[in-house]
Amino acid sequence: MTPNNISFDDFKNEVLNDYKLAVLSRECSILGRREVLMGKGAFGIFGDGKELPQIAMAKAFKNGDFRSGYYRDQTFMMAIGVLTAQQIFASTYGDTNIENNPESAGRQMNNHFSTHSLDEHGQWNNLTEQKNSVSDISCTAGQMPRLVGLAQASKIYRNHEGLKDFTKFSINGNEIAWGTIGNASTSEGHFFEAVNAAGVLQIPMIISIWDDEYGISVPAKYQTTKESISEILTGFQRTKEKDGFEILKVKGYDYPALIETYLKAEKIAREEHVPVIIHVTDLMQFTGHSTSGSHERYKSPKRLAYEKTIDCNTRMREWILGFEVKDDSGQTLRFVDDESELEAIEKEAKAEAKQAKKDAWNAFKKPLAAEEKEVKGIVNKIIKESKNAVFIKKLMAEFNDSMDVHAKPNLVFARKVYRYIADEDVSHKQDLKDFIVRTTNKYKTLYGTHLFNETEKSAVKIAEVKPTYDDDAPEVDARTILRDNFDYIFKTHPEVLIFGEDVGFIGDVNQGLEGLQKKYGELRVSDTGIREATIAGQGIGMAMRGLRPIAEIQYLDYILYALQILSDDLATLHYRSVGRQMAPLIIRTRGHRLEGIWHSGSPMNGINNLLKGVCVLVPRNMMKAAGFYNTLLESNDPAVVIENLNGYRLKEKKPNNFGAFKTPIGVVETLVEGTDITVLSYGSTLKLVSEAAKELKQFGISCEVIDAQSIQPFDIQHDLVKSIAKTNRLAIIDEDYSGGASAYLLDEILVKQDAYRYLDSKPLIIAANDHRAAYGTDGDYFSNPSTEDVFEKIYGLMHEVDPVKYPKVF
Ligand SMILES: Cc1ncc(C[n+]2csc(CCOP(=O)(O)OP(=O)(O)O)c2C)c(N)n1
Ligand SMILES: [Mg+2]
């Protein structure tokens, strides 16, 4: 490395500061592990053995850039100035105070790093003025799909004229998305899918692979062909003729080479928007994988001895001691005169780590100790008066013996004591009750908020706007309603873009985007490869950078390829970052009954269950679907919108307020009023249900037909219980398997809305068969609920109620 633009003294200071940081970070790992083993944290995973490459990466990381990495990156986070030693300990203790533990306030395991993209009111910070990191997830390679979107956002901002005012998010698309991943995690499909996507898209992404030749106990020979990820990726290397990646390889203990490599990579990615892979080899683990085990168990003495020889901190120390250059006058310049200078730095760094540990523990303990003191004080007074003092004293003795400093033991103690005084008239009873209620609420809030958006941008707060129609409004192909509405959206929202398989050139497989690529350009309406996980990832990453992506999954049945990332990343993002990050992504897909095992599925509860934190919307027609898109673009909640696969060519009346009409979220719609039975359904099945309701009417049965519309959130106004209070009966008709969405809906209605008390008959569930729907033309009829099934089952129920009025049909 030639420090050509700084003085030797500045260079020396930088080197010695870097060394100090490496030692400090190492010491935090060592002490952090010890804290967990002493029982002061539940789990610990640290970044020891990988300090130097992270310091080098930090030198190339600029304001506006984004990191999408994993649990090893503590030194990097410290080096860019967004993580302190004290915060490393706070996260290890699981401190719930966001000031002490800004990563996740105790929601995530330690070293799951994060910065804040949003302020405490849910408003975007200026991301170009800060260094950004997505809140990490534990799932190996789970950081890769979104990395594609984070990098692609720069390309969009650089090339899309309409976004020049989006100055909080980008300065001419100069920002790089930096991925980090362990060598073993590159075995995951997500890694290869993301690499291929980035190569195709040519986006400013730099992936660092921290290679310590292990994935917990499993060595490289079981992980990677040829035991070298850069070797097997060579086909991705760009050439003069063809775009691809720049692939660089560097040893993780070679400080000057690391800096040179990172600055080179940065230049390529930032200026040319070309993706780069840096394979950082010869790394090691100093304290082993995590506190769950010790690496002495599975690494041979030879390997352990070898690891000592490649310890990057030791190597840097040696390099510093051996470094000499001559200045212009021929004088020899050194970083240090002798080893004692380094020993002083080491001593200082270790003392800093120790103090940080102490400060973090004290800050963590303070409120808990105060709560402990308070509850003990109250109970000591109660003991003086209670008839059950003997029992309470026993509880107090046990509580005094406990070393556990958390909220749980305080509350367990308080709640157990309260049982003994529940029917007594002791003077401090109310104090104990207040303590229990206040403390429970406090921690429920600390651990339970922000699953969904809690600001005015919450999806459920966006008011309904009905479609309006000209007097002579024509009936048109339903797909054109979507198309015309999307047209309006693209015209008025420069930040909206849509992408997916067959979305661009042909305007989606059902022509809901017909002509829009031509009108709005390839950047905004684009085709992607067949790679659902990274289509979702593109959406997540771009939404995290202020764009409003609509990621299309061609068929609902194929959402399973993306479901892991939607579940682990998208659905948890707002919660795990305590509302300091969001990805208001819209997933557009289409499903339910068509034909064949993979084009007729409706695994609604599978999806719904795995996507808590994402709105799951099931519009019954395209006007409703278009209305959902309009609502969602006003909101900051993420959503999956499932259009009806068999509804595009049906006729719907053409509204005249495209872009303005909004379908409410979390609200059911009563389609037919009735008195005998409440019939709930959603999506394409509603057509059959409405038909059956008409037929039942002819036989004297009055159905109240309700469209769920929004599976999650469901019926926040509790209209179902109101309907059942009137009809006293409930039928749910569902294309999901029995025990699927219908079981969820029953729980929502009977348990959460207390509708059980109005029921005069057993709830009727008409669901699909447990096998997937067969392809043959009759497959649907014999696999899914049919109009006749609905008629007969509801009629049968009414026969049980009044056999005279409704004589048996079968
Ligand atoms: C999808 C998934 N599978 C398994 C795990 C458990 N796990 C956590 S870390 C790890 C090894 C990762 O090794 P590597 O990618 O080389 O990173 P390193 O820890 O060595 O830095 C495994 C198997 C996980 N977190 N996620
Ligand atoms: Mg590894």
PDB file of N, CA and C in Angstrom, residues 330-389:
ATOM      1  N   GLY A 330      15.857  10.148   3.255  1.00  0.00           N
ATOM      2  CA  GLY A 330      16.567   8.887   3.484  1.00  0.00           C
ATOM      3  C   GLY A 330      16.450   8.374   4.912  1.00  0.00           C
ATOM      4  N   GLN A 331      15.647   9.092   5.699  1.00  0.00           N
ATOM      5  CA  GLN A 331      15.482   8.656   7.079  1.00  0.00           C
ATOM      6  C   GLN A 331      14.463   7.517   7.161  1.00  0.00           C
ATOM      7  N   THR A 332      14.700   6.555   8.042  1.00  0.00           N
ATOM      8  CA  THR A 332      13.782   5.421   8.179  1.00  0.00           C
ATOM      9  C   THR A 332      12.591   5.815   9.051  1.00  0.00           C
ATOM     10  N   LEU A 333      11.394   5.554   8.494  1.00  0.00           N
ATOM     11  CA  LEU A 333      10.184   5.857   9.267  1.00  0.00           C
ATOM     12  C   LEU A 333       9.529   4.549   9.710  1.00  0.00           C
ATOM     13  N   ARG A 334       9.067   4.511  10.940  1.00  0.00           N
ATOM     14  CA  ARG A 334       8.392   3.315  11.477  1.00  0.00           C
ATOM     15  C   ARG A 334       7.077   3.735  12.136  1.00  0.00           C
ATOM     16  N   PHE A 335       6.210   2.752  12.275  1.00  0.00           N
ATOM     17  CA  PHE A 335       4.958   3.030  12.991  1.00  0.00           C
ATOM     18  C   PHE A 335       5.209   3.126  14.498  1.00  0.00           C
ATOM     19  N   VAL A 336       6.055   2.241  15.000  1.00  0.00           N
ATOM     20  CA  VAL A 336       6.346   2.255  16.444  1.00  0.00           C
ATOM     21  C   VAL A 336       7.846   2.069  16.625  1.00  0.00           C
ATOM     22  N   ASP A 337       8.356   2.614  17.713  1.00  0.00           N
ATOM     23  CA  ASP A 337       9.783   2.442  17.966  1.00  0.00           C
ATOM     24  C   ASP A 337      10.081   1.054  18.512  1.00  0.00           C
ATOM     25  N   ASP A 338       9.196   0.587  19.360  1.00  0.00           N
ATOM     26  CA  ASP A 338       9.371  -0.782  19.845  1.00  0.00           C
ATOM     27  C   ASP A 338       8.021  -1.353  20.269  1.00  0.00           C
ATOM     28  N   GLU A 339       8.044  -2.605  20.691  1.00  0.00           N
ATOM     29  CA  GLU A 339       6.829  -3.356  20.981  1.00  0.00           C
ATOM     30  C   GLU A 339       6.006  -2.739  22.115  1.00  0.00           C
ATOM     31  N   SER A 340       6.702  -2.044  22.994  1.00  0.00           N
ATOM     32  CA  SER A 340       5.974  -1.523  24.157  1.00  0.00           C
ATOM     33  C   SER A 340       4.866  -0.553  23.738  1.00  0.00           C
ATOM     34  N   GLU A 341       5.060   0.124  22.611  1.00  0.00           N
ATOM     35  CA  GLU A 341       4.011   1.035  22.139  1.00  0.00           C
ATOM     36  C   GLU A 341       2.744   0.251  21.779  1.00  0.00           C
ATOM     37  N   LEU A 342       2.949  -0.903  21.174  1.00  0.00           N
ATOM     38  CA  LEU A 342       1.784  -1.734  20.831  1.00  0.00           C
ATOM     39  C   LEU A 342       1.153  -2.315  22.087  1.00  0.00           C
ATOM     40  N   GLU A 343       2.023  -2.673  23.025  1.00  0.00           N
ATOM     41  CA  GLU A 343       1.480  -3.213  24.287  1.00  0.00           C
ATOM     42  C   GLU A 343       0.611  -2.176  24.992  1.00  0.00           C
ATOM     43  N   ALA A 344       1.030  -0.917  24.883  1.00  0.00           N
ATOM     44  CA  ALA A 344       0.233   0.151  25.510  1.00  0.00           C
ATOM     45  C   ALA A 344      -1.131   0.266  24.822  1.00  0.00           C
ATOM     46  N   ILE A 345      -1.109   0.169  23.490  1.00  0.00           N
ATOM     47  CA  ILE A 345      -2.384   0.232  22.743  1.00  0.00           C
ATOM     48  C   ILE A 345      -3.279  -0.944  23.142  1.00  0.00           C
ATOM     49  N   GLU A 346      -2.668  -2.097  23.226  1.00  0.00           N
ATOM     50  CA  GLU A 346      -3.438  -3.307  23.573  1.00  0.00           C
ATOM     51  C   GLU A 346      -4.054  -3.167  24.968  1.00  0.00           C
ATOM     52  N   LYS A 347      -3.242  -2.645  25.872  1.00  0.00           N
ATOM     53  CA  LYS A 347      -3.721  -2.484  27.247  1.00  0.00           C
ATOM     54  C   LYS A 347      -4.924  -1.527  27.293  1.00  0.00           C
ATOM     55  N   GLU A 348      -4.757  -0.455  26.542  1.00  0.00           N
ATOM     56  CA  GLU A 348      -5.827   0.539  26.498  1.00  0.00           C
ATOM     57  C   GLU A 348      -7.119  -0.053  25.905  1.00  0.00           C
ATOM     58  N   ALA A 349      -6.970  -0.796  24.825  1.00  0.00           N
ATOM     59  CA  ALA A 349      -8.140  -1.382  24.164  1.00  0.00           C
ATOM     60  C   ALA A 349      -8.826  -2.388  25.087  1.00  0.00           C
ATOM     61  N   LYS A 350      -8.015  -3.160  25.783  1.00  0.00           N
ATOM     62  CA  LYS A 350      -8.610  -4.168  26.670  1.00  0.00           C
ATOM     63  C   LYS A 350      -9.333  -3.501  27.841  1.00  0.00           C
ATOM     64  N   ALA A 351      -8.752  -2.430  28.336  1.00  0.00           N
ATOM     65  CA  ALA A 351      -9.396  -1.709  29.443  1.00  0.00           C
ATOM     66  C   ALA A 351     -10.723  -1.115  28.956  1.00  0.00           C
ATOM     67  N   GLU A 352     -10.724  -0.635  27.727  1.00  0.00           N
ATOM     68  CA  GLU A 352     -11.945  -0.053  27.144  1.00  0.00           C
ATOM     69  C   GLU A 352     -13.055  -1.106  27.053  1.00  0.00           C
ATOM     70  N   ALA A 353     -12.672  -2.283  26.606  1.00  0.00           N
ATOM     71  CA  ALA A 353     -13.657  -3.369  26.471  1.00  0.00           C
ATOM     72  C   ALA A 353     -14.221  -3.729  27.844  1.00  0.00           C
ATOM     73  N   LYS A 354     -13.330  -3.787  28.822  1.00  0.00           N
ATOM     74  CA  LYS A 354     -13.766  -4.158  30.166  1.00  0.00           C
ATOM     75  C   LYS A 354     -14.734  -3.118  30.738  1.00  0.00           C
ATOM     76  N   GLN A 355     -14.394  -1.861  30.512  1.00  0.00           N
ATOM     77  CA  GLN A 355     -15.257  -0.783  31.008  1.00  0.00           C
ATOM     78  C   GLN A 355     -16.610  -0.824  30.277  1.00  0.00           C
ATOM     79  N   ALA A 356     -16.560  -1.075  28.969  1.00  0.00           N
ATOM     80  CA  ALA A 356     -17.795  -1.129  28.176  1.00  0.00           C
ATOM     81  C   ALA A 356     -18.706  -2.242  28.684  1.00  0.00           C
ATOM     82  N   LYS A 357     -18.094  -3.349  29.015  1.00  0.00           N
ATOM     83  CA  LYS A 357     -18.852  -4.490  29.547  1.00  0.00           C
ATOM     84  C   LYS A 357     -19.541  -4.086  30.850  1.00  0.00           C
ATOM     85  N   LYS A 358     -18.772  -3.452  31.697  1.00  0.00           N
ATOM     86  CA  LYS A 358     -19.304  -3.032  33.001  1.00  0.00           C
ATOM     87  C   LYS A 358     -20.454  -2.027  32.822  1.00  0.00           C
ATOM     88  N   ASP A 359     -20.222  -1.052  31.968  1.00  0.00           N
ATOM     89  CA  ASP A 359     -21.249  -0.028  31.747  1.00  0.00           C
ATOM     90  C   ASP A 359     -22.517  -0.643  31.157  1.00  0.00           C
ATOM     91  N   ALA A 360     -22.324  -1.564  30.225  1.00  0.00           N
ATOM     92  CA  ALA A 360     -23.496  -2.190  29.589  1.00  0.00           C
ATOM     93  C   ALA A 360     -24.282  -2.994  30.615  1.00  0.00           C
ATOM     94  N   TRP A 361     -23.574  -3.721  31.446  1.00  0.00           N
ATOM     95  CA  TRP A 361     -24.252  -4.546  32.456  1.00  0.00           C
ATOM     96  C   TRP A 361     -25.012  -3.664  33.437  1.00  0.00           C
ATOM     97  N   ASN A 362     -24.379  -2.585  33.870  1.00  0.00           N
ATOM     98  CA  ASN A 362     -25.046  -1.701  34.824  1.00  0.00           C
ATOM     99  C   ASN A 362     -26.294  -1.068  34.210  1.00  0.00           C
ATOM    100  N   ALA A 363     -26.162  -0.643  32.969  1.00  0.00           N
ATOM    101  CA  ALA A 363     -27.316  -0.019  32.293  1.00  0.00           C
ATOM    102  C   ALA A 363     -28.440  -1.038  32.108  1.00  0.00           C
ATOM    103  N   PHE A 364     -28.050  -2.261  31.773  1.00  0.00           N
ATOM    104  CA  PHE A 364     -29.044  -3.330  31.576  1.00  0.00           C
ATOM    105  C   PHE A 364     -29.756  -3.648  32.893  1.00  0.00           C
ATOM    106  N   LYS A 365     -28.956  -3.710  33.951  1.00  0.00           N
ATOM    107  CA  LYS A 365     -29.472  -4.168  35.241  1.00  0.00           C
ATOM    108  C   LYS A 365     -30.327  -3.115  35.955  1.00  0.00           C
ATOM    109  N   LYS A 366     -30.012  -1.854  35.694  1.00  0.00           N
ATOM    110  CA  LYS A 366     -30.614  -0.777  36.499  1.00  0.00           C
ATOM    111  C   LYS A 366     -32.154  -0.855  36.611  1.00  0.00           C
ATOM    112  N   PRO A 367     -32.866  -0.851  35.490  1.00  0.00           N
ATOM    113  CA  PRO A 367     -34.332  -0.874  35.636  1.00  0.00           C
ATOM    114  C   PRO A 367     -34.831  -2.183  36.251  1.00  0.00           C
ATOM    115  N   LEU A 368     -34.129  -3.273  35.944  1.00  0.00           N
ATOM    116  CA  LEU A 368     -34.566  -4.574  36.464  1.00  0.00           C
ATOM    117  C   LEU A 368     -34.349  -4.638  37.972  1.00  0.00           C
ATOM    118  N   ALA A 369     -33.212  -4.092  38.411  1.00  0.00           N
ATOM    119  CA  ALA A 369     -32.923  -4.088  39.847  1.00  0.00           C
ATOM    120  C   ALA A 369     -33.926  -3.198  40.569  1.00  0.00           C
ATOM    121  N   ALA A 370     -34.306  -2.103  39.909  1.00  0.00           N
ATOM    122  CA  ALA A 370     -35.279  -1.201  40.530  1.00  0.00           C
ATOM    123  C   ALA A 370     -36.626  -1.915  40.668  1.00  0.00           C
ATOM    124  N   GLU A 371     -36.990  -2.674  39.646  1.00  0.00           N
ATOM    125  CA  GLU A 371     -38.257  -3.412  39.716  1.00  0.00           C
ATOM    126  C   GLU A 371     -38.190  -4.479  40.808  1.00  0.00           C
ATOM    127  N   GLU A 372     -37.048  -5.126  40.903  1.00  0.00           N
ATOM    128  CA  GLU A 372     -36.877  -6.163  41.939  1.00  0.00           C
ATOM    129  C   GLU A 372     -37.034  -5.521  43.324  1.00  0.00           C
ATOM    130  N   LYS A 373     -36.375  -4.386  43.482  1.00  0.00           N
ATOM    131  CA  LYS A 373     -36.429  -3.697  44.768  1.00  0.00           C
ATOM    132  C   LYS A 373     -37.873  -3.293  45.102  1.00  0.00           C
ATOM    133  N   GLU A 374     -38.550  -2.794  44.086  1.00  0.00           N
ATOM    134  CA  GLU A 374     -39.926  -2.331  44.302  1.00  0.00           C
ATOM    135  C   GLU A 374     -40.825  -3.484  44.738  1.00  0.00           C
ATOM    136  N   VAL A 375     -40.734  -4.589  44.021  1.00  0.00           N
ATOM    137  CA  VAL A 375     -41.651  -5.703  44.335  1.00  0.00           C
ATOM    138  C   VAL A 375     -41.303  -6.300  45.703  1.00  0.00           C
ATOM    139  N   LYS A 376     -40.041  -6.355  46.008  1.00  0.00           N
ATOM    140  CA  LYS A 376     -39.667  -6.883  47.328  1.00  0.00           C
ATOM    141  C   LYS A 376     -40.202  -5.972  48.435  1.00  0.00           C
ATOM    142  N   GLY A 377     -40.081  -4.683  48.214  1.00  0.00           N
ATOM    143  CA  GLY A 377     -40.570  -3.716  49.205  1.00  0.00           C
ATOM    144  C   GLY A 377     -42.062  -3.897  49.451  1.00  0.00           C
ATOM    145  N   ILE A 378     -42.813  -4.044  48.376  1.00  0.00           N
ATOM    146  CA  ILE A 378     -44.270  -4.203  48.519  1.00  0.00           C
ATOM    147  C   ILE A 378     -44.575  -5.503  49.268  1.00  0.00           C
ATOM    148  N   VAL A 379     -43.906  -6.580  48.834  1.00  0.00           N
ATOM    149  CA  VAL A 379     -44.227  -7.888  49.425  1.00  0.00           C
ATOM    150  C   VAL A 379     -43.795  -7.933  50.892  1.00  0.00           C
ATOM    151  N   ASN A 380     -42.690  -7.305  51.228  1.00  0.00           N
ATOM    152  CA  ASN A 380     -42.286  -7.282  52.636  1.00  0.00           C
ATOM    153  C   ASN A 380     -43.359  -6.641  53.504  1.00  0.00           C
ATOM    154  N   LYS A 381     -44.029  -5.620  52.964  1.00  0.00           N
ATOM    155  CA  LYS A 381     -45.111  -4.990  53.730  1.00  0.00           C
ATOM    156  C   LYS A 381     -46.320  -5.932  53.804  1.00  0.00           C
ATOM    157  N   ILE A 382     -46.570  -6.627  52.707  1.00  0.00           N
ATOM    158  CA  ILE A 382     -47.718  -7.551  52.673  1.00  0.00           C
ATOM    159  C   ILE A 382     -47.520  -8.682  53.687  1.00  0.00           C
ATOM    160  N   ILE A 383     -46.291  -9.172  53.780  1.00  0.00           N
ATOM    161  CA  ILE A 383     -45.981 -10.286  54.695  1.00  0.00           C
ATOM    162  C   ILE A 383     -46.421  -9.942  56.133  1.00  0.00           C
ATOM    163  N   LYS A 384     -46.280  -8.679  56.479  1.00  0.00           N
ATOM    164  CA  LYS A 384     -46.619  -8.274  57.853  1.00  0.00           C
ATOM    165  C   LYS A 384     -48.106  -8.439  58.150  1.00  0.00           C
ATOM    166  N   GLU A 385     -48.944  -8.435  57.117  1.00  0.00           N
ATOM    167  CA  GLU A 385     -50.386  -8.470  57.356  1.00  0.00           C
ATOM    168  C   GLU A 385     -51.073  -9.751  56.899  1.00  0.00           C
ATOM    169  N   SER A 386     -50.474 -10.447  55.973  1.00  0.00           N
ATOM    170  CA  SER A 386     -51.198 -11.553  55.334  1.00  0.00           C
ATOM    171  C   SER A 386     -51.317 -12.782  56.229  1.00  0.00           C
ATOM    172  N   LYS A 387     -52.480 -13.435  56.118  1.00  0.00           N
ATOM    173  CA  LYS A 387     -52.684 -14.706  56.830  1.00  0.00           C
ATOM    174  C   LYS A 387     -51.784 -15.785  56.225  1.00  0.00           C
ATOM    175  N   ASN A 388     -51.428 -15.562  54.988  1.00  0.00           N
ATOM    176  CA  ASN A 388     -50.611 -16.556  54.277  1.00  0.00           C
ATOM    177  C   ASN A 388     -49.123 -16.222  54.307  1.00  0.00           C
ATOM    178  N   ALA A 389     -48.723 -15.478  55.329  1.00  0.00           N
ATOM    179  CA  ALA A 389     -47.324 -15.008  55.387  1.00  0.00           C
ATOM    180  C   ALA A 389     -46.305 -16.152  55.269  1.00  0.00           C
TER     181      ALA A 389
END
